[in-house]
XYZ file of C-alpha atoms in Angstrom:
709
model
C -33.023 52.184 10.390
C -30.309 53.155 7.922
C -27.624 51.755 10.231
C -29.411 48.430 10.458
C -29.745 48.159 6.705
C -26.087 49.052 6.244
C -25.063 46.223 8.610
C -27.159 43.729 6.702
C -25.594 44.843 3.424
C -22.080 44.569 4.806
C -22.760 41.096 6.288
C -24.282 39.925 3.023
C -21.231 41.013 1.104
C -19.036 38.816 3.299
C -20.991 35.578 2.635
C -19.098 34.529 -0.518
C -15.812 34.755 1.359
C -17.182 32.564 4.201
C -18.517 29.971 1.799
C -15.145 29.693 0.073
C -13.526 28.806 3.425
C -15.895 25.836 3.952
C -15.533 22.153 3.076
C -17.072 20.577 -0.004
C -18.365 17.096 -0.865
C -18.089 16.871 -4.622
C -18.279 14.157 -7.237
C -15.476 14.439 -9.789
C -15.181 11.854 -12.602
C -17.444 9.417 -10.723
C -15.538 9.540 -7.423
C -16.702 11.439 -4.362
C -14.191 13.710 -2.612
C -14.248 15.620 0.634
C -12.448 18.892 -0.189
C -10.701 21.058 2.397
C -10.082 24.467 0.864
C -8.064 25.634 3.879
C -5.417 22.903 3.440
C -6.153 22.257 -0.263
C -6.331 18.516 0.422
C -8.918 15.965 -0.650
C -10.177 12.736 0.904
C -11.602 10.038 -1.355
C -15.156 9.299 -0.226
C -15.852 6.643 -2.846
C -19.087 6.384 -4.797
C -22.467 7.259 -3.322
C -24.359 4.757 -5.440
C -21.662 2.094 -5.125
C -21.939 1.360 -8.842
C -18.267 2.053 -9.456
C -16.755 -0.854 -11.369
C -13.648 -2.166 -13.111
C -10.300 -0.439 -12.639
C -10.157 2.847 -10.724
C -7.273 5.299 -11.113
C -7.291 7.775 -8.246
C -5.575 10.996 -9.390
C -2.908 12.822 -7.394
C -4.910 16.068 -7.637
C -8.444 17.200 -8.406
C -9.608 20.670 -9.439
C -12.777 22.415 -8.303
C -13.872 26.041 -8.622
C -10.393 27.102 -9.660
C -8.622 25.421 -6.745
C -6.257 22.401 -7.023
C -6.548 19.831 -4.204
C -3.942 17.172 -3.392
C -5.491 13.711 -2.780
C -3.929 12.538 0.503
C -6.405 10.108 2.038
C -8.832 7.293 1.230
C -11.419 7.798 3.932
C -13.236 5.286 6.142
C -15.749 3.143 4.196
C -14.757 4.968 0.987
C -15.340 1.992 -1.309
C -17.306 -0.219 1.061
C -19.445 -2.835 -0.731
C -18.190 -1.805 -4.207
C -18.449 -5.420 -5.334
C -17.768 -4.596 -9.013
C -14.483 -2.852 -8.282
C -11.631 -5.045 -9.604
C -8.433 -3.012 -9.143
C -7.266 0.303 -7.691
C -4.246 2.469 -8.512
C -3.432 4.721 -5.569
C -1.287 7.817 -6.280
C 1.935 8.716 -4.479
C 0.210 11.675 -2.824
C -1.872 9.369 -0.590
C -0.506 8.860 2.940
C -3.522 7.310 4.696
C -5.824 4.390 3.859
C -8.406 4.547 6.614
C -10.178 1.679 8.363
C -12.594 -0.441 6.328
C -11.864 1.662 3.231
C -12.321 -1.335 0.894
C -14.476 -3.528 3.122
C -16.393 -6.260 1.250
C -15.054 -5.295 -2.177
C -15.454 -8.909 -3.247
C -14.511 -8.215 -6.855
C -11.227 -6.537 -5.944
C -8.300 -8.605 -7.224
C -5.344 -6.197 -7.086
C -4.297 -2.987 -5.396
C -1.205 -0.777 -5.345
C 0.241 0.741 -2.136
C 2.473 3.759 -2.985
C 5.692 4.719 -1.274
C 4.120 7.514 0.804
C 1.442 5.469 2.615
C 2.311 5.263 6.287
C -1.061 4.311 7.826
C -3.414 1.491 6.846
C -6.368 1.400 9.223
C -7.857 -1.747 10.782
C -10.030 -3.830 8.501
C -9.030 -1.811 5.445
C -9.407 -4.885 3.217
C -11.917 -6.938 5.261
C -13.971 -9.249 3.104
C -11.802 -8.759 0.010
C -11.744 -12.508 -0.509
C -10.518 -12.423 -4.123
C -7.421 -10.263 -3.769
C -4.536 -12.029 -5.520
C -2.015 -9.215 -5.769
C -1.008 -6.398 -3.434
C 1.922 -4.418 -4.764
C 3.909 -2.217 -2.387
C 6.151 0.414 -3.930
C 9.831 -0.298 -3.435
C 11.269 1.840 -0.673
C 8.101 2.180 1.404
C 9.588 2.501 4.918
C 6.549 1.116 6.763
C 5.048 -1.685 4.706
C 6.443 -4.637 2.862
C 5.035 -7.203 0.441
C 6.030 -10.849 0.577
C 6.512 -13.085 -2.431
C 3.639 -15.402 -3.367
C 1.502 -14.034 -0.573
C -1.409 -11.620 -0.317
C 0.110 -9.645 2.511
C 0.646 -6.201 3.867
C 3.094 -6.250 6.750
C 4.031 -3.362 8.990
C 7.466 -4.633 9.904
C 8.068 -2.483 12.940
C 4.868 -3.312 14.761
C 1.729 -4.727 13.182
C 0.482 -7.216 10.692
C -2.465 -5.563 9.050
C -3.726 -7.991 6.430
C -2.694 -11.450 5.365
C -4.315 -13.934 3.010
C -1.736 -16.672 2.726
C -2.650 -20.303 3.112
C 0.352 -20.925 5.363
C 1.796 -17.965 7.186
C 5.124 -17.573 8.947
C 5.312 -14.135 10.516
C 8.777 -12.518 10.369
C 10.770 -11.930 13.545
C 10.579 -8.164 13.024
C 6.904 -8.148 14.006
C 6.038 -7.432 17.662
C 2.249 -7.054 17.490
C -0.468 -8.657 15.384
C -2.890 -5.784 14.920
C -6.643 -5.594 15.432
C -8.628 -7.516 12.784
C -5.341 -8.298 10.994
C -6.559 -11.560 9.456
C -10.304 -10.984 9.794
C -12.216 -13.394 7.548
C -9.134 -14.837 5.772
C -10.789 -18.105 4.849
C -7.758 -19.209 2.817
C -5.560 -19.153 5.919
C -4.886 -22.720 7.119
C -1.843 -22.375 9.382
C 0.126 -19.625 11.081
C 3.404 -19.560 12.994
C 3.800 -16.645 15.413
C 7.457 -15.973 16.336
C 8.904 -15.223 19.765
C 9.174 -11.527 18.830
C 5.385 -11.093 18.977
C 4.078 -10.164 22.436
C 0.485 -9.147 21.649
C -2.312 -10.599 19.527
C -4.786 -7.763 19.287
C -8.577 -7.945 19.275
C -10.260 -10.145 16.656
C -6.950 -10.642 14.866
C -7.990 -14.028 13.395
C -11.769 -13.567 13.642
C -13.650 -15.848 11.249
C -10.598 -17.681 9.857
C -12.773 -20.751 9.483
C -10.114 -22.920 7.789
C -7.326 -22.115 10.233
C -6.372 -25.495 11.694
C -2.842 -24.959 13.022
C -1.564 -22.132 15.227
C 1.900 -22.039 16.814
C 2.320 -19.256 19.373
C 5.788 -17.983 20.278
C 7.233 -18.224 23.760
C 7.199 -14.488 24.548
C 3.486 -13.872 24.035
C 2.062 -11.718 26.833
C -1.497 -10.846 25.890
C -4.107 -12.536 23.696
C -6.927 -10.018 23.460
C -10.668 -9.969 22.891
C -12.024 -12.401 20.300
C -8.608 -13.106 18.779
C -9.617 -16.556 17.436
C -13.419 -16.225 17.421
C -15.144 -18.543 14.906
C -11.926 -20.396 13.981
C -14.018 -23.516 13.564
C -11.239 -25.721 12.113
C -8.912 -25.216 15.071
C -8.539 -28.524 16.951
C -5.814 -27.773 19.493
C -4.020 -24.795 20.982
C -1.047 -24.336 23.299
C -0.951 -21.168 25.405
C 2.743 -20.576 26.246
C 4.073 -20.013 29.755
C 4.610 -16.297 29.099
C 0.868 -15.552 28.895
C -0.858 -14.362 32.079
C -4.345 -13.532 30.769
C -6.576 -15.184 28.182
C -8.909 -12.415 27.018
C -12.659 -12.236 26.546
C -14.178 -14.516 23.902
C -10.707 -15.426 22.572
C -11.819 -18.877 21.388
C -15.554 -18.125 21.100
C -17.316 -20.756 18.959
C -14.191 -22.758 18.078
C -16.531 -25.705 17.729
C -13.902 -28.341 16.894
C -11.347 -27.350 19.515
C -10.663 -30.585 21.389
C -7.420 -29.922 23.282
C -6.207 -26.823 25.149
C -2.878 -26.481 26.945
C -2.664 -23.595 29.420
C 0.794 -22.399 30.442
C 1.958 -22.179 34.029
C 1.771 -18.365 34.249
C -1.904 -17.926 33.388
C -3.740 -16.301 36.302
C -6.962 -15.207 34.612
C -9.304 -16.532 31.917
C -11.736 -13.774 30.991
C -15.421 -13.663 30.120
C -16.566 -16.575 27.913
C -13.101 -17.202 26.518
C -14.110 -20.744 25.469
C -17.831 -20.230 24.893
C -19.175 -22.670 22.298
C -16.091 -24.937 22.392
C -18.288 -27.958 22.910
C -15.813 -30.498 21.471
C -13.241 -29.921 24.197
C -12.116 -33.301 25.504
C -8.884 -32.429 27.342
C -7.688 -29.286 29.093
C -4.100 -29.261 30.364
C -3.451 -26.543 32.956
C 0.153 -26.259 34.140
C -0.677 -23.417 36.546
C -0.059 -24.606 40.097
C -2.197 -21.768 41.482
C -5.760 -22.124 40.208
C -6.470 -19.341 37.654
C -9.579 -17.188 37.937
C -12.098 -18.165 35.274
C -14.851 -15.635 34.549
C -18.176 -16.700 32.968
C -17.115 -19.957 31.304
C -19.258 -22.108 29.040
C -20.263 -25.083 31.159
C -21.359 -27.298 28.282
C -17.972 -28.909 27.641
C -17.221 -29.481 31.336
C -19.394 -32.585 31.422
C -17.331 -34.330 28.743
C -13.821 -32.924 29.250
C -10.957 -34.164 31.400
C -8.830 -31.608 33.251
C -5.117 -32.396 33.687
C -3.339 -30.370 36.398
C -0.126 -30.559 38.457
C -0.333 -33.402 40.980
C 0.132 -31.059 43.942
C -2.789 -28.886 42.780
C -5.463 -31.517 42.117
C -7.337 -30.848 45.372
C -7.233 -27.067 44.813
C -8.790 -27.416 41.345
C -11.385 -29.853 42.709
C -12.490 -27.211 45.225
C -12.507 -24.207 42.893
C -15.298 -22.844 40.717
C -15.783 -23.512 37.871
C -12.905 -25.978 37.579
C -14.558 -28.522 39.859
C -17.290 -29.061 37.244
C -15.039 -30.952 34.815
C -15.964 -34.559 34.156
C -12.784 -35.615 35.928
C -9.626 -33.975 37.229
C -6.413 -35.982 36.959
C -2.750 -35.337 37.716
C -0.297 -34.522 34.957
C 2.458 -37.126 34.541
C 5.261 -36.673 37.016
C 7.664 -39.234 35.599
C 11.119 -38.030 34.672
C 11.249 -37.327 30.954
C 14.938 -36.537 30.905
C 16.810 -38.225 28.101
C 20.584 -38.542 28.415
C 22.786 -36.897 25.853
C 25.175 -39.839 25.832
C 23.469 -42.988 24.589
C 24.806 -46.082 22.875
C 23.755 -46.191 19.248
C 23.033 -42.458 18.999
C 24.027 -40.843 15.711
C 23.748 -37.122 14.890
C 23.570 -36.185 11.223
C 24.675 -32.595 10.616
C 24.478 -30.860 7.243
C 26.225 -27.831 5.835
C 23.846 -25.716 3.811
C 24.998 -25.791 0.213
C 21.777 -26.407 -1.599
C 19.317 -29.243 -1.506
C 20.348 -32.065 -1.577
C 22.893 -31.173 1.116
C 26.414 -31.701 -0.230
C 28.470 -31.826 2.969
C 27.276 -34.104 5.775
C 28.932 -34.948 9.098
C 27.986 -37.929 11.243
C 28.765 -37.670 14.972
C 28.669 -40.861 17.041
C 30.212 -42.566 20.062
C 32.817 -45.220 19.260
C 34.355 -47.134 22.111
C 35.113 -46.436 25.760
C 38.143 -44.870 27.397
C 39.075 -44.350 31.039
C 40.090 -40.794 32.032
C 40.571 -39.822 35.669
C 38.748 -42.920 36.786
C 35.706 -42.048 34.680
C 34.448 -44.236 31.844
C 34.093 -41.925 28.859
C 32.645 -42.371 25.406
C 34.879 -41.379 22.503
C 32.971 -39.169 20.074
C 33.924 -39.358 16.408
C 33.001 -37.289 13.358
C 32.810 -38.825 9.882
C 32.505 -36.384 6.962
C 31.054 -37.146 3.545
C 31.272 -34.731 0.609
C 29.381 -34.846 -2.672
C 31.538 -34.673 -5.828
C 29.212 -31.852 -6.912
C 30.421 -29.657 -4.067
C 32.607 -26.770 -5.376
C 35.401 -27.473 -2.849
C 35.226 -31.236 -3.258
C 38.827 -31.615 -4.435
C 40.115 -29.705 -1.422
C 37.884 -31.388 1.167
C 38.429 -34.866 -0.247
C 42.113 -34.532 0.605
C 41.326 -33.760 4.252
C 40.933 -36.547 6.825
C 37.316 -37.669 6.706
C 37.399 -39.134 10.206
C 38.270 -37.086 13.295
C 37.957 -37.193 17.067
C 35.594 -34.787 18.802
C 36.626 -35.717 22.315
C 35.933 -38.015 25.223
C 32.588 -37.435 26.910
C 30.851 -38.690 30.004
C 27.583 -37.918 31.781
C 26.799 -38.066 35.462
C 23.817 -36.732 37.419
C 22.540 -34.883 34.346
C 25.850 -33.121 33.905
C 27.751 -33.652 30.659
C 31.555 -33.300 30.536
C 34.128 -33.335 27.756
C 37.871 -33.869 28.201
C 39.881 -30.791 27.203
C 43.277 -31.969 25.996
C 44.804 -28.472 26.305
C 43.689 -28.071 29.905
C 44.228 -31.760 30.638
C 40.936 -31.712 32.516
C 37.249 -32.478 32.209
C 35.180 -29.413 31.286
C 31.478 -29.063 32.061
C 29.513 -28.640 28.833
C 25.928 -29.041 30.040
C 24.211 -28.995 33.403
C 20.631 -30.136 32.997
C 20.166 -30.620 36.727
C 19.644 -26.890 37.316
C 16.165 -25.426 37.440
C 14.318 -23.836 34.573
C 15.571 -20.398 33.547
C 18.603 -20.574 35.814
C 21.859 -19.104 34.514
C 25.011 -21.142 34.207
C 28.550 -19.920 33.512
C 29.836 -22.601 31.162
C 32.757 -20.881 29.448
C 35.097 -18.491 31.249
C 35.141 -15.725 28.639
C 31.461 -15.913 27.755
C 28.411 -14.398 29.455
C 26.199 -16.734 31.488
C 24.017 -19.112 29.551
C 20.399 -19.697 30.456
C 18.971 -23.211 30.403
C 15.417 -22.665 29.209
C 12.209 -24.402 30.297
C 11.245 -27.819 29.081
C 8.706 -27.817 26.319
C 7.190 -30.458 24.081
C 7.017 -30.203 20.325
C 8.622 -26.778 20.301
C 10.805 -27.496 17.291
C 9.329 -28.832 14.091
C 10.630 -32.319 13.495
C 10.737 -33.280 17.166
C 8.196 -34.652 19.597
C 10.579 -34.809 22.478
C 11.426 -32.534 25.347
C 14.041 -29.911 24.640
C 15.713 -26.991 26.345
C 16.930 -23.799 24.785
C 20.446 -22.750 25.701
C 20.586 -18.984 25.388
C 23.056 -16.185 25.995
C 21.807 -13.288 28.116
C 19.240 -10.902 26.580
C 17.376 -13.872 25.099
C 19.701 -14.257 22.118
C 19.370 -17.870 21.076
C 22.844 -19.305 20.761
C 22.299 -23.020 20.503
C 19.697 -25.652 21.193
C 19.771 -28.833 23.205
C 17.238 -31.142 21.664
C 16.760 -34.601 23.217
C 20.458 -34.553 24.012
C 21.378 -33.157 20.599
C 23.522 -30.116 20.014
C 24.839 -27.611 22.479
C 27.691 -25.346 23.356
C 30.752 -26.674 21.491
C 28.740 -29.839 20.935
C 27.994 -31.820 17.802
C 25.903 -29.111 16.182
C 25.632 -25.438 16.827
C 22.024 -24.856 15.907
C 18.916 -26.855 15.111
C 17.628 -24.077 12.845
C 19.187 -23.758 9.359
C 17.609 -20.307 8.999
C 18.896 -19.046 12.354
C 19.573 -15.355 12.778
C 23.261 -15.918 13.465
C 23.617 -17.475 9.988
C 25.392 -20.585 11.239
C 25.666 -22.859 8.240
C 25.741 -26.168 10.089
C 22.374 -27.546 11.083
C 20.931 -30.748 12.425
C 19.369 -33.044 9.822
C 18.479 -35.974 12.072
C 19.249 -37.769 15.296
C 18.796 -41.523 15.521
C 19.142 -43.916 18.458
C 19.199 -47.436 17.061
C 16.299 -47.466 14.623
C 14.296 -44.793 16.465
C 14.388 -41.298 14.975
C 14.047 -38.696 17.715
C 14.560 -35.735 15.381
C 14.182 -35.350 11.628
C 14.432 -32.306 9.394
C 12.455 -33.667 6.477
C 12.934 -30.619 4.267
C 16.474 -31.442 3.156
C 17.671 -34.451 1.176
C 21.092 -36.006 1.531
C 23.317 -35.755 -1.523
C 26.616 -36.552 0.175
C 26.670 -39.824 2.131
C 27.234 -43.109 0.283
C 23.691 -44.349 0.688
C 22.506 -41.265 -1.192
C 19.087 -39.680 -1.140
C 16.125 -41.945 -0.628
C 14.692 -42.902 -3.975
C 11.204 -44.150 -3.208
C 8.237 -42.914 -1.255
C 4.904 -44.479 -0.410
C 1.827 -43.261 1.419
C 0.092 -45.492 3.910
C -3.575 -46.416 3.632
C -5.335 -45.457 6.854
C -8.105 -47.648 8.243
C -10.193 -47.009 11.361
C -11.116 -50.232 13.124
C -14.629 -50.531 14.460
C -13.467 -53.104 16.962
C -10.185 -54.794 17.904
C -9.134 -57.853 15.979
C -10.087 -61.168 17.521
C -7.120 -62.980 19.100
C -5.603 -65.740 17.035
C -2.983 -68.342 17.756
C 0.298 -67.391 16.182
C 3.120 -69.638 15.072
C 6.644 -68.465 14.356
C 6.959 -66.989 10.895
C 3.297 -66.046 10.623
C 2.259 -62.563 9.652
C 2.218 -59.966 12.431
C -0.479 -60.321 15.037
C -2.351 -57.144 15.835
C -1.520 -55.056 18.859
C -4.834 -56.030 20.420
C -3.516 -59.606 20.679
C -0.306 -58.625 22.431
C 0.352 -58.124 26.109
C 2.108 -54.774 26.128
C 2.955 -52.672 29.167
C 0.757 -49.690 28.490
C -2.716 -48.434 29.490
C -5.520 -50.120 27.616
C -7.085 -48.067 24.858
C -10.817 -47.709 25.178
C -12.815 -49.122 22.306
C -14.168 -46.319 20.130
C -17.792 -45.436 20.737
C -20.266 -45.799 17.915
C -20.771 -42.411 16.283
C -22.730 -41.043 13.406
C -21.568 -38.255 11.143
C -23.097 -34.971 12.155
C -22.724 -35.804 15.831
C -20.771 -33.106 17.677
C -18.226 -35.670 18.866
C -17.645 -37.281 15.485
C -14.158 -36.950 14.031
C -13.138 -38.241 10.630
C -9.639 -39.247 11.670
C -8.909 -40.672 8.235
C -8.599 -37.072 7.067
C -6.671 -35.947 10.144
C -3.953 -38.595 10.033
C -1.177 -38.844 7.482
C 1.730 -41.236 7.238
C 4.391 -41.949 4.656
C 7.503 -44.023 4.124
C 10.745 -43.429 2.222
C 13.165 -46.136 1.205
C 16.317 -47.044 -0.667
C 17.975 -50.441 -0.970
C 19.606 -49.944 2.418
C 17.221 -47.994 4.658
C 13.490 -47.745 5.285
C 12.208 -44.578 6.922
C 8.711 -44.404 8.434
C 7.281 -41.045 9.428
C 5.386 -41.253 12.744
C 5.076 -37.532 13.366
C 1.256 -37.283 13.250
C 0.805 -40.130 15.747
C 0.797 -39.990 19.524
C 0.114 -43.503 20.768
C 1.794 -46.884 21.206
C 1.885 -48.740 17.906
C 2.972 -52.111 16.609
C 5.188 -51.809 13.523
C 5.472 -54.944 11.415
C 7.121 -55.731 8.043
C 6.274 -58.887 6.103
C 7.644 -60.268 2.848
C 5.698 -61.515 -0.169
C 5.048 -64.848 1.567
C 3.681 -63.170 4.681
C 6.762 -63.989 6.755
C 7.635 -61.458 9.442
C 11.022 -59.808 8.870
C 10.663 -56.944 11.373
C 8.431 -56.318 14.368
C 8.596 -53.669 17.063
C 6.294 -51.896 19.525
C 7.027 -48.169 19.607
C 5.769 -45.112 21.438
C 4.940 -42.865 18.518
C 4.346 -39.974 20.878
C 8.032 -39.595 21.721
C 9.756 -40.285 18.399
C 9.206 -38.861 14.935
C 9.929 -41.995 12.971
C 11.852 -45.205 12.427
C 15.026 -45.727 10.392
C 15.244 -49.451 9.687
C 18.180 -51.263 8.109
C 16.784 -53.282 5.169
C 20.127 -53.893 3.450
C 19.905 -57.632 4.130
C 16.367 -57.970 2.749
C 16.047 -60.134 -0.345
C 14.864 -58.512 -3.534
C 11.085 -58.249 -3.581
C 8.024 -56.435 -2.325
C 7.275 -55.892 1.372
C 4.249 -54.786 3.366
C 4.481 -52.411 6.338
C 1.719 -52.291 8.961
C 1.580 -49.673 11.720
C -1.378 -50.202 14.040
C -2.956 -50.072 17.449
C -6.289 -51.480 18.562
C -8.254 -48.660 16.928
C -6.495 -47.803 13.667
C -4.145 -49.262 11.108
C -1.764 -47.893 8.447
C -0.660 -50.128 5.565
C 2.028 -49.418 2.969
C 4.297 -51.269 0.545
C 7.859 -50.889 -0.735
C 10.281 -52.773 -2.990
C 13.963 -53.590 -2.550
C 16.626 -54.091 -5.217
C 20.110 -55.563 -4.889
C 21.658 -54.335 -8.113
C 24.965 -52.503 -7.827
C 25.910 -54.177 -4.548
C 28.669 -56.767 -4.282
C 27.038 -59.835 -2.720
C 27.876 -63.295 -1.352
C 30.774 -62.020 0.721
C 31.113 -64.283 3.765
C 34.688 -64.177 4.957
C 37.130 -61.994 3.140
C 40.399 -60.538 4.352
C 40.626 -56.868 3.476
C 43.823 -54.913 4.013
C 44.556 -51.181 3.797
C 40.870 -50.311 3.492
C 38.406 -48.144 5.366
C 35.183 -49.911 6.372
C 32.101 -48.052 7.602
C 28.559 -49.012 8.472
C 25.565 -47.015 7.238
C 25.614 -44.803 10.321
C 29.038 -43.509 9.342
C 30.829 -45.453 12.063
C 34.208 -46.906 11.202
C 34.382 -50.642 11.894
C 37.327 -53.017 11.992
C 35.816 -55.782 9.875
C 32.909 -56.529 7.577
C 29.575 -56.964 9.306
C 26.410 -58.706 8.249
C 24.387 -56.543 5.902
C 25.643 -53.600 3.902
C 29.143 -52.164 4.407
C 30.897 -49.191 2.795
C 34.428 -50.226 1.801
C 36.541 -47.486 0.234
C 33.351 -45.889 -1.018
C 31.968 -49.128 -2.511
C 28.930 -51.021 -1.251
C 29.629 -54.585 -0.126
C 26.834 -56.796 1.151
C 27.594 -59.612 3.604
C 25.096 -62.446 4.004
């Protein structure tokens, strides 16, 4: 009996020591902490009653029962639903902000991320719709903050939160993490670079205002629910690098009307497009029919499936593909555009501010016979702004120079090398996609990349990337523009190789096949465009009735013309609220820019055949042209001969019309020149081409504008 009692007494005396080794949940100054006496660390648990409000300063240490604890973590759900919390100061001792730590803190406007934080869990700031400032301590090796953007970016792997309206993800990012943009209702567009290979689960879940997504060409995996409930998304292009479209990726994207599926996709997982009941066109470039698990059949009845011509019968026999309203072949016509074209002018800028102060025009001027081949002589005309720092030096250099003699045959482009006294192959566009080509003896093989449409902003045409091995982009061939030792070295002014020359525009006649609209021209004689007008967009309920036209009358509508193109179906009568209703007046945008010499019309939003017509104040037609607005980005029209006055521009097809107005002035231009002998002068047209004599319209003579009637 005594022994038993002694044991109980001894055990009882040890209890205080055991208790001191345990963990504690304590409230200190209104904040709950989880205290670990063994490690002397504390996790912030938040507030039990969730009544915490205003600014919260989390201390580096807290003291309890004589022990000092270092605050190292903000635990999962720590401040969840603390709607009155407005700002948080996090101490340097914190290394972890766990998942959903600040979920639905709708009053939170600012937060500070200290230098020591190396983990921010998924959904840490979900539902924090009013955050306007996230400050990351300078020198944090893992995270970075971007100017004018509510963003936390893990530069070596993940994007964890983003709240920008328009987001361009840096090339350092390889993965967009789980729930990275969850519920970012302010997000309207996002550009995902080629460096990103994975979009993790629910990355853009609930981004209801996201209307534009550009996915890079090296994407491999788009995971579960990545774009669920992105109800403003109208079209998506899945690049050729993707093999699997994950479960519920586009679940309930109710306004998604067009989907392009790359040629490498082999599997579409469970309900990937469930609820996408506005789908009208699906373009599948996969020759082998992909497996499609548990699709939503609702949109099949109204959607058209476009597939490779050789695979039509296979899709027609396969479940569930055969259930589409109709299955048609993708166009097989050759979309190759030659590099060498009469009337083609490349405009290349040197980055020195905006407006650009040094501009080179490359163009073909005359024929020459070399080795029995008829070659085009390429010229370069340079213009320099007097504001350029090296103007005095450059103005003394020859402004006109030869680039070489070029010819093209069987999709191969050659340039005459005067040192070698031989033709040298510069491009070979006859080789297959992704084939390597040794173009220069001392260089590694170049890879001619796959054809893609709309891959570069400012172009609607087909282009190929020309890359050195290891996928390092060296130069771009764009509708015959640019290339190895060609007119321009890169189509991207912000390219990683920091090449300062970049393509501003490429024009063939009056058709603009590429336009970088971000930069203005401050160097060439015509100067920057001075006026801009926005078109008024009108949706026609029915085509115009045909009318008899006499010469000089205002433009007849496209519905009255016999043009060689498929007829456009008359729009069906719709009521707002109908699932198929689209307010295209809000979707379309069009603008014009003009000076006294040139009129530019932006056609980038359009993708149909349009009639473009210009009339004067009396209604007389001064310009009329039918254009395919799906293959060019705009028109560049010479208006130097137009009389002073106001003009109306109409761009229309049988279903819609755009109307705008502009004015021309003739002041500052020498007029009424008919025949005049000019000696010892340099004469150029507005494309920068040197000419031997004055031509009708505007000429540049020794830097002065002379107008010839």
